[in-house]
CSV table of C-alpha atoms in Angstrom, one decimal:
chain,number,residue,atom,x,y,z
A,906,UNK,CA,14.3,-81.3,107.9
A,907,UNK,CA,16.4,-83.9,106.1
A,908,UNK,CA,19.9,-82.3,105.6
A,909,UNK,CA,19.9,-79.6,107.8
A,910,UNK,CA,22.2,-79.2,110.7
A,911,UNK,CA,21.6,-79.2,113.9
A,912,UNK,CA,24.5,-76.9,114.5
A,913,UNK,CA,23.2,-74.8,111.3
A,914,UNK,CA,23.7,-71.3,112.8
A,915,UNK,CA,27.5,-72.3,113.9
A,916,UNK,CA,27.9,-73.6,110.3
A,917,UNK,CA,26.7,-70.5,108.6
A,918,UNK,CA,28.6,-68.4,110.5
A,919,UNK,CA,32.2,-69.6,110.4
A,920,UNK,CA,31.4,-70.8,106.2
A,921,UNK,CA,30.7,-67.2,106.1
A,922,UNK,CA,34.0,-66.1,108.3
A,923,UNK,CA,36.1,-68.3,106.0
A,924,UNK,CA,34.4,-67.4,102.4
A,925,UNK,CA,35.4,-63.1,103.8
A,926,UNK,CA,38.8,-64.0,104.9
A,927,UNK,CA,39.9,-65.9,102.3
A,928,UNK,CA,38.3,-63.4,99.5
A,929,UNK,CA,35.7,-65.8,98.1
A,930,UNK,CA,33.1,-62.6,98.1
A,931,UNK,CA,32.3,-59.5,98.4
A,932,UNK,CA,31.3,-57.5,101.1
A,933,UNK,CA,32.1,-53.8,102.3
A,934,UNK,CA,29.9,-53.8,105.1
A,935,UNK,CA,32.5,-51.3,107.3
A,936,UNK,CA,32.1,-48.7,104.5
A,937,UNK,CA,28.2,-48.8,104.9
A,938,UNK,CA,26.3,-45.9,105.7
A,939,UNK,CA,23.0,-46.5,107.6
A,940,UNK,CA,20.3,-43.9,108.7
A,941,UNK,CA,17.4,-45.3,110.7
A,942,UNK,CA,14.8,-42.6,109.1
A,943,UNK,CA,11.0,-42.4,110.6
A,944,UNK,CA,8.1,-41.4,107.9
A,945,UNK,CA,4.9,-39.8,110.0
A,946,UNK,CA,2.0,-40.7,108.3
A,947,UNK,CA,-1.7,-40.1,109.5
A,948,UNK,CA,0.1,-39.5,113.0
A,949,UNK,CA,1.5,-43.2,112.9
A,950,UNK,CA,5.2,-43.7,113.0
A,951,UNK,CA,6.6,-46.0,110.0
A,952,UNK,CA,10.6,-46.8,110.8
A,953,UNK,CA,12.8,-47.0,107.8
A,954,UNK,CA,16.7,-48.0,107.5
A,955,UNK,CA,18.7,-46.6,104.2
A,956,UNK,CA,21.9,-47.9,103.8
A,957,UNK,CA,24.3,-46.8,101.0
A,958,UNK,CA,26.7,-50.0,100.3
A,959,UNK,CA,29.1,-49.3,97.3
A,960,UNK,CA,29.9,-53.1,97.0
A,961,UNK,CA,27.1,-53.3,95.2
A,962,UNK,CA,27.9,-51.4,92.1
A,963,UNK,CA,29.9,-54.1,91.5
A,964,UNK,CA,27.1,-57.0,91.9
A,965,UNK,CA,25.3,-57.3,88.6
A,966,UNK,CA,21.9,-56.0,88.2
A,967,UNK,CA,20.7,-59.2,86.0
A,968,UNK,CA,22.1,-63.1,85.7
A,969,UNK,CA,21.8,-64.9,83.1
A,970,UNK,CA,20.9,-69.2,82.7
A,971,UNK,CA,24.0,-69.7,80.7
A,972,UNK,CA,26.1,-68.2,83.4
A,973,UNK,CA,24.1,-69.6,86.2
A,974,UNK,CA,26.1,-69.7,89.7
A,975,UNK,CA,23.9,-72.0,91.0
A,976,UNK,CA,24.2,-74.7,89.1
A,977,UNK,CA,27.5,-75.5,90.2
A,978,UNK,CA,27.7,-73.3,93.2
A,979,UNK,CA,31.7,-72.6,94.6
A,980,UNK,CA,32.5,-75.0,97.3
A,981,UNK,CA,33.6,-72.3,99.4
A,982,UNK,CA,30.3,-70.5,99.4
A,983,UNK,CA,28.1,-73.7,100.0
A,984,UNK,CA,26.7,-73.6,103.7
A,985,UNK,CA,24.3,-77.5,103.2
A,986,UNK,CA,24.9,-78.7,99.7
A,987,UNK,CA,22.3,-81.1,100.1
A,988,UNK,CA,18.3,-80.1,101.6
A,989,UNK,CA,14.8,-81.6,101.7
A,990,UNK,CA,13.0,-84.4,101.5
A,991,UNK,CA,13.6,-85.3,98.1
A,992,UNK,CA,17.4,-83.9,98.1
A,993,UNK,CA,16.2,-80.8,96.0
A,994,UNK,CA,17.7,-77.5,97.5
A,995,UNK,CA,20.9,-76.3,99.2
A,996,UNK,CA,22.2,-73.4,100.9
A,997,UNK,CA,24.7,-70.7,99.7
A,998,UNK,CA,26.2,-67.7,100.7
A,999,UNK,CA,25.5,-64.6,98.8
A,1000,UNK,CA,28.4,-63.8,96.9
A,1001,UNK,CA,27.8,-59.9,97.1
A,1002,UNK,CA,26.3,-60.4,100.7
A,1003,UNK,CA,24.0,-57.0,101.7
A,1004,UNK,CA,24.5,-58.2,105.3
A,1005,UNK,CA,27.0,-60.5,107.1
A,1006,UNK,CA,26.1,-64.3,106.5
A,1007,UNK,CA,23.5,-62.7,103.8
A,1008,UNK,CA,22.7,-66.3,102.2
A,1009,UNK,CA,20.4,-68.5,100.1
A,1010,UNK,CA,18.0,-71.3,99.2
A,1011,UNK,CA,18.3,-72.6,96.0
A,1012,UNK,CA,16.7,-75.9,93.7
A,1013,UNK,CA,19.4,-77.5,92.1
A,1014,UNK,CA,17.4,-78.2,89.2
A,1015,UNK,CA,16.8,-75.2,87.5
A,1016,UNK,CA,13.5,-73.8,88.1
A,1017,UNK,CA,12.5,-70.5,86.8
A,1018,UNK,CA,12.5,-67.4,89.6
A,1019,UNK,CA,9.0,-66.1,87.6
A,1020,UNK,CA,7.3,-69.2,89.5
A,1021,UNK,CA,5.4,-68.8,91.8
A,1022,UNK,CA,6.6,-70.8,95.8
A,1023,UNK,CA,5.9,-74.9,95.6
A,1024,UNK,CA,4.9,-76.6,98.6
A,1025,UNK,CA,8.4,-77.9,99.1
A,1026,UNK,CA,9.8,-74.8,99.2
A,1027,UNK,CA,7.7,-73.1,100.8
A,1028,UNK,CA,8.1,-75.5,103.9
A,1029,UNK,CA,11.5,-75.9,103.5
A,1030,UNK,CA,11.7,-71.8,103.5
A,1031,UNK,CA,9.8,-71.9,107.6
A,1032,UNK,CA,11.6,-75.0,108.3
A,1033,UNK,CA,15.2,-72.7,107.5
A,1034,UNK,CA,13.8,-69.9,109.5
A,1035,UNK,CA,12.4,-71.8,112.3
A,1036,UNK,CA,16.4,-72.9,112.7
A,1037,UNK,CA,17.3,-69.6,112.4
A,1038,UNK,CA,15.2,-68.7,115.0
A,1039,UNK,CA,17.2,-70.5,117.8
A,1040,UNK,CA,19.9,-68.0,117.0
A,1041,UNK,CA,19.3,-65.5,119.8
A,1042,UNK,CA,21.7,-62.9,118.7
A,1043,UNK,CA,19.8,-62.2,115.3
A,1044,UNK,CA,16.3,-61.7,113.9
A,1045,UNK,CA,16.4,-63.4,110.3
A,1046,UNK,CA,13.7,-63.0,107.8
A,1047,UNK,CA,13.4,-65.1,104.2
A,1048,UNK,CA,12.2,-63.0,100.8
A,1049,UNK,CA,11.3,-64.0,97.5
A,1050,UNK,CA,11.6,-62.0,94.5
A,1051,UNK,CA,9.0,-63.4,91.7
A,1052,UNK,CA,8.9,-61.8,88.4
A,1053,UNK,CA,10.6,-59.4,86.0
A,1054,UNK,CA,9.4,-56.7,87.8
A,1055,UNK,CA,9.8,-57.8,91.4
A,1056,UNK,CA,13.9,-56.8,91.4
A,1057,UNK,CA,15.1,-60.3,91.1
A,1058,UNK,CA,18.7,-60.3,89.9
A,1059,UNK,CA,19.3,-64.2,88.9
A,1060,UNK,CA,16.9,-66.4,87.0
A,1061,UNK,CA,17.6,-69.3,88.8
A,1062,UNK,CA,14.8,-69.6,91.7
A,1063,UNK,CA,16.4,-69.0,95.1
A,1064,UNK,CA,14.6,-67.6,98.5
A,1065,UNK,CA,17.5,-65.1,100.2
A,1066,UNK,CA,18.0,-64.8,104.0
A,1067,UNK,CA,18.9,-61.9,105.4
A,1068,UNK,CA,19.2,-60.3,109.3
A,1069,UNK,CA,16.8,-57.6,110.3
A,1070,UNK,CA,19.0,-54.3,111.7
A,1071,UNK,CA,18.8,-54.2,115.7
A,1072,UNK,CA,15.7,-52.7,116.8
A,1073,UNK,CA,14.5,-52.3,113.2
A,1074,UNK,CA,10.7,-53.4,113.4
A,1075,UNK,CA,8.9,-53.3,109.9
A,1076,UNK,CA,5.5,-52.1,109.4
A,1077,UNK,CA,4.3,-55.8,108.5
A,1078,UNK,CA,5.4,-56.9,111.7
A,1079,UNK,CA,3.6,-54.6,113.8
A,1080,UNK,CA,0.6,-55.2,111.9
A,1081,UNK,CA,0.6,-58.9,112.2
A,1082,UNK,CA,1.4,-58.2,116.4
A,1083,UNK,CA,-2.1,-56.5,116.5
A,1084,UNK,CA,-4.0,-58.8,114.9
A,1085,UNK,CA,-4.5,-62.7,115.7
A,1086,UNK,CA,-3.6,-65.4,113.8
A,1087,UNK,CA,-6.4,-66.6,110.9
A,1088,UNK,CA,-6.3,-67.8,107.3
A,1089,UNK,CA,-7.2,-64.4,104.9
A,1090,UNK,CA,-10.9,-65.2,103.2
A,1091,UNK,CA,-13.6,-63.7,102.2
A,1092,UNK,CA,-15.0,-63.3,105.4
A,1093,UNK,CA,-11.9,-62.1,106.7
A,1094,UNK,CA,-9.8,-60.2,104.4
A,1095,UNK,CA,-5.6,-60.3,104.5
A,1096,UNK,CA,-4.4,-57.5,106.5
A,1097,UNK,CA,-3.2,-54.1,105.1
A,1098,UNK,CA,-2.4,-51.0,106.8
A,1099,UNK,CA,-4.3,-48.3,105.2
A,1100,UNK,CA,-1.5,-45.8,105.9
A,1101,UNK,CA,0.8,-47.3,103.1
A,1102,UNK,CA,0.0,-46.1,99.9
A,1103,UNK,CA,0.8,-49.4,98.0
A,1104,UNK,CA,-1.2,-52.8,98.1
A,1105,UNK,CA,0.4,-55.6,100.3
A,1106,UNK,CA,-1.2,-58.6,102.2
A,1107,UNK,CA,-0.2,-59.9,105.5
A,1108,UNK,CA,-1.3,-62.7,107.7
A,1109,UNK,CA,0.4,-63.5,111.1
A,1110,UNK,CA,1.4,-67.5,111.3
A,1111,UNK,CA,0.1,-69.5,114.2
A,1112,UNK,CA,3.1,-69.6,117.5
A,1113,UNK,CA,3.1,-73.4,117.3
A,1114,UNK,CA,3.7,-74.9,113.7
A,1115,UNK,CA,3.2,-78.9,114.5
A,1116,UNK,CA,2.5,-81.2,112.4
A,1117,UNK,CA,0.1,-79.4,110.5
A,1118,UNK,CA,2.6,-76.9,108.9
A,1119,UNK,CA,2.7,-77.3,105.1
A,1120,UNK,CA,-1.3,-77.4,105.7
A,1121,UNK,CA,-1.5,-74.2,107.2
A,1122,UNK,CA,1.2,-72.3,104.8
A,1123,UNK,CA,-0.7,-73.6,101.9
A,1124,UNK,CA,-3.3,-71.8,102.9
A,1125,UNK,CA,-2.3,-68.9,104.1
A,1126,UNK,CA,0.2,-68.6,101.4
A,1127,UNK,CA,-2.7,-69.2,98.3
A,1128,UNK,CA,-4.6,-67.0,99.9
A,1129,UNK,CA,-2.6,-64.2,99.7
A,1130,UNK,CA,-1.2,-64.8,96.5
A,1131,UNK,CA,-5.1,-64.7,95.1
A,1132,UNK,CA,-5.3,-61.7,96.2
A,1133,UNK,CA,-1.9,-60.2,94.5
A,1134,UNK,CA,-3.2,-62.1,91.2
A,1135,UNK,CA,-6.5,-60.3,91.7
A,1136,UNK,CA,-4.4,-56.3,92.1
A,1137,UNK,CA,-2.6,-57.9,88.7
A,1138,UNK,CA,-5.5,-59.0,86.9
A,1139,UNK,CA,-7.8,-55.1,87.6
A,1140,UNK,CA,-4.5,-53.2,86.3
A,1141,UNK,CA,-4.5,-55.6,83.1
A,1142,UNK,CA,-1.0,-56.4,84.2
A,1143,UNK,CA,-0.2,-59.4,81.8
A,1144,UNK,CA,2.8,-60.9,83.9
A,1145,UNK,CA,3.4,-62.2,87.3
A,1146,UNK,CA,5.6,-60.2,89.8
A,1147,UNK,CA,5.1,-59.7,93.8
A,1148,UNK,CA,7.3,-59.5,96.4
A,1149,UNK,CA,7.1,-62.5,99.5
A,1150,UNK,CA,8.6,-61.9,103.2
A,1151,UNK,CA,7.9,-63.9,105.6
A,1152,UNK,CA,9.3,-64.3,109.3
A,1153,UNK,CA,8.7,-67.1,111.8
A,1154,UNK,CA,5.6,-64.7,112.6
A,1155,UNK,CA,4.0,-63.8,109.7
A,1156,UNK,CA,3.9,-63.5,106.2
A,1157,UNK,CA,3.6,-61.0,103.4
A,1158,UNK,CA,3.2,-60.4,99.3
A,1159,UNK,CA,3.5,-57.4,97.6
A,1160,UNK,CA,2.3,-57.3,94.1
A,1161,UNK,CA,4.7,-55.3,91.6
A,1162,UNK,CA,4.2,-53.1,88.8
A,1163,UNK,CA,8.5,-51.7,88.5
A,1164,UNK,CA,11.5,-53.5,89.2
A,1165,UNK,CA,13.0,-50.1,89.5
A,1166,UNK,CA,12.6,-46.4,90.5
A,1167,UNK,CA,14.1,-44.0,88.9
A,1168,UNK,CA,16.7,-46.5,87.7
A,1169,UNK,CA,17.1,-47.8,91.4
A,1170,UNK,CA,16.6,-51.8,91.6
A,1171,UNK,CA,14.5,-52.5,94.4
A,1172,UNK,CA,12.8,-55.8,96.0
A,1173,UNK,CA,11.6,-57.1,98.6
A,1174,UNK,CA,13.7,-55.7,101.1
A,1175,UNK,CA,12.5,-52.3,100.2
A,1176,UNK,CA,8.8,-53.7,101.7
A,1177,UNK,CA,10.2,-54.6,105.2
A,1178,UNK,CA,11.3,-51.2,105.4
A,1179,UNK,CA,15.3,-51.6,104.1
A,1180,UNK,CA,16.6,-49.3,101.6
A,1181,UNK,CA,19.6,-50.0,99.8
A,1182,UNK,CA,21.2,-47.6,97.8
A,1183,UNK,CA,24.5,-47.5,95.8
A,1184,UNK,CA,25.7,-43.9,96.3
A,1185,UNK,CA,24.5,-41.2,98.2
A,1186,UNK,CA,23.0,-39.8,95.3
A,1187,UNK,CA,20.7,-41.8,95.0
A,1188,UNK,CA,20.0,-41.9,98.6
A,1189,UNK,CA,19.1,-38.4,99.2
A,1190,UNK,CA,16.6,-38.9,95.8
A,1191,UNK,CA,14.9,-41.2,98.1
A,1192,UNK,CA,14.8,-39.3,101.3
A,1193,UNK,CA,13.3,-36.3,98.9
A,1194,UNK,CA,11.0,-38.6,97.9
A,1195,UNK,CA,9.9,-40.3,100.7
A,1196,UNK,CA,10.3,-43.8,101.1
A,1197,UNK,CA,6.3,-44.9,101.4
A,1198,UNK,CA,5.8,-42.8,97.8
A,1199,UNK,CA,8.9,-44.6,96.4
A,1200,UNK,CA,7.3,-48.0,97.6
A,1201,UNK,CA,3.7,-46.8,95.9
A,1202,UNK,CA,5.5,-45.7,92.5
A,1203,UNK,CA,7.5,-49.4,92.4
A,1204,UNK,CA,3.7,-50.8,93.3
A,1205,UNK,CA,-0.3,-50.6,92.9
A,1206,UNK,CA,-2.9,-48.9,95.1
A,1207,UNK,CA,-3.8,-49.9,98.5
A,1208,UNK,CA,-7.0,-51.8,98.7
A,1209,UNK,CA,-7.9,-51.7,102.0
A,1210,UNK,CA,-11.2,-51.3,102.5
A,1211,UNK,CA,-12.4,-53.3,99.3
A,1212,UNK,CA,-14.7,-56.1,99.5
A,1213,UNK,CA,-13.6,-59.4,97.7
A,1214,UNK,CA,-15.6,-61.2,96.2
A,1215,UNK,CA,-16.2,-65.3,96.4
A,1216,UNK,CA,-13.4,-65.6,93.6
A,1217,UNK,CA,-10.8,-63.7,95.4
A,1218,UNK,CA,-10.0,-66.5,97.7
């Protein structure tokens, strides 16, 4: 990809070193508390990771276009200030960054984060990843928060990156592992693990993306976000918000029905199984709560099971 690296992974990494030692943002990562929690469900085990990180009381909860900070992004936080074919994205850090090196891919044009992935970014999204992926000390994963109610913080589109905890495997992942690779369609329906109460749609990717890439993520990525328009559409739901993950293994969309739960702000990293909380209050309402029913009450039903018909697709 035009503009990117080929020493990408060194260049993150020591933009990020600098950006922390030099104070240009925020991050309390040694004051973290993480719990790896498992939920038993139906006799199958569902890992969980809830992590209460103060520095993020002090990230606001909600941007705003007239104070956008990616339309003139700090020098010390840019990682690629120029991406893509057509020279239309570059890479930040995350100024409040959840995990080390925590960064982003952002237009810089401003596009609107209620919009649904374009071609371009999508590819450019797997074409970040696949990079990533030569990085054999981490296991990265890219999410998209589209919506109002999806838990997206800034109005200015941008796809976050973020490292997976050691030995953390989320529920999508294993779900795409036992299944083979195929495009979601009314023959075949997206996956979806009946033991989660909430409605998501996973596909795994082929394990050689040629030449053919943007052809196959298309599909696969229209596919499932039919079938998140069609959970919207049967609840009368009159906006647009899901949740997309995606690895360089598989992909995922959650639709959305709350940005919050019970006043907690959670997105897509709630979905691969990554709960973030600010205080421990808060955490232990989730623990009471369990995290699948939180993840149900921030979502809509699990369809598995339900035949689609020739429009779905």
């Amino acid at each position: 990809m035009q503009g990117l690296p080929t020493d990408f992974c060194k260049t993150l990494k020591s933009t990020y070193s600098t950006a922390l030692a030099h104070g240009h943002l925020i991050y309390a990562g040694e004051s973290a508390k993480s719990n790896s929690l498992n939920a038993n469900i139906n006799d199958s085990n569902y890992e969980f990771r809830l992590t209460v990180l103060e520095s993020l009381q002090q990230r606001p909860e909600k941007g705003h276009v007239d104070l956008n900070p990616f339309d003139k992004p700090e020098p010390e936080l840019t990682v690629v200030d120029t991406l893509g074919e057509r020279d239309e994205f570059r890479i930040v850090l995350n100024k409040f960054p959840v995990v080390p090196a925590h960064f982003m891919l952002v237009t810089k044009s401003f596009k609107p984060q209620n919009s649904p992935l374009a071609p371009s970014e999508l590819v450019a999204t797997f074409m970040v990843l696949k990079k990533l992926a030569c990085d054999a000390d981490d296991d990265w994963f890219a999410f998209y928060n589209c919506g109002p109610s999806s838990g997206a913080s800034q109005p200015h589109k941008h796809i976050q990156f973020m490292t997976l905890p050691q030995n953390h495997h989320p529920f999508a992942e294993k779900l795409a592992e036992s299944n083979d690779h195929f495009i979601p369609s009314q023959k075949r329906e997206a996956l979806q693990d009946p033991n989660m109460p909430f409605a998501h749609f996973v596909a795994r990717l082929p394990s050689e993306i040629d030449e053919r890439l943007e052809e196959v993520l298309l599909l696969i990525f229209y596919a499932l976000v039919q079938k998140v328009f069609d959970v919207l559409k049967n609840h009368d739901v009159d906006h647009i918000s899901y949740n997309f993950c995606a690895t360089t293994k598989y992909m995922m969309l959650v639709p959305r029905s709350n940005a919050k739960y019970e006043g907690t702000g959670i997105n897509s990293c709630g979905f691969m199984g990554l709960v973030l909380c600010k205080d421990n209050k808060t955490a232990e309402q989730m623990k009471r709560c369990g995290f699948e029913n939180v993840l149900a009450a921030i979502g809509f039903p699990n369809t598995s099971g339900e035949n689609s018909n020739e429009y779905s697709y």
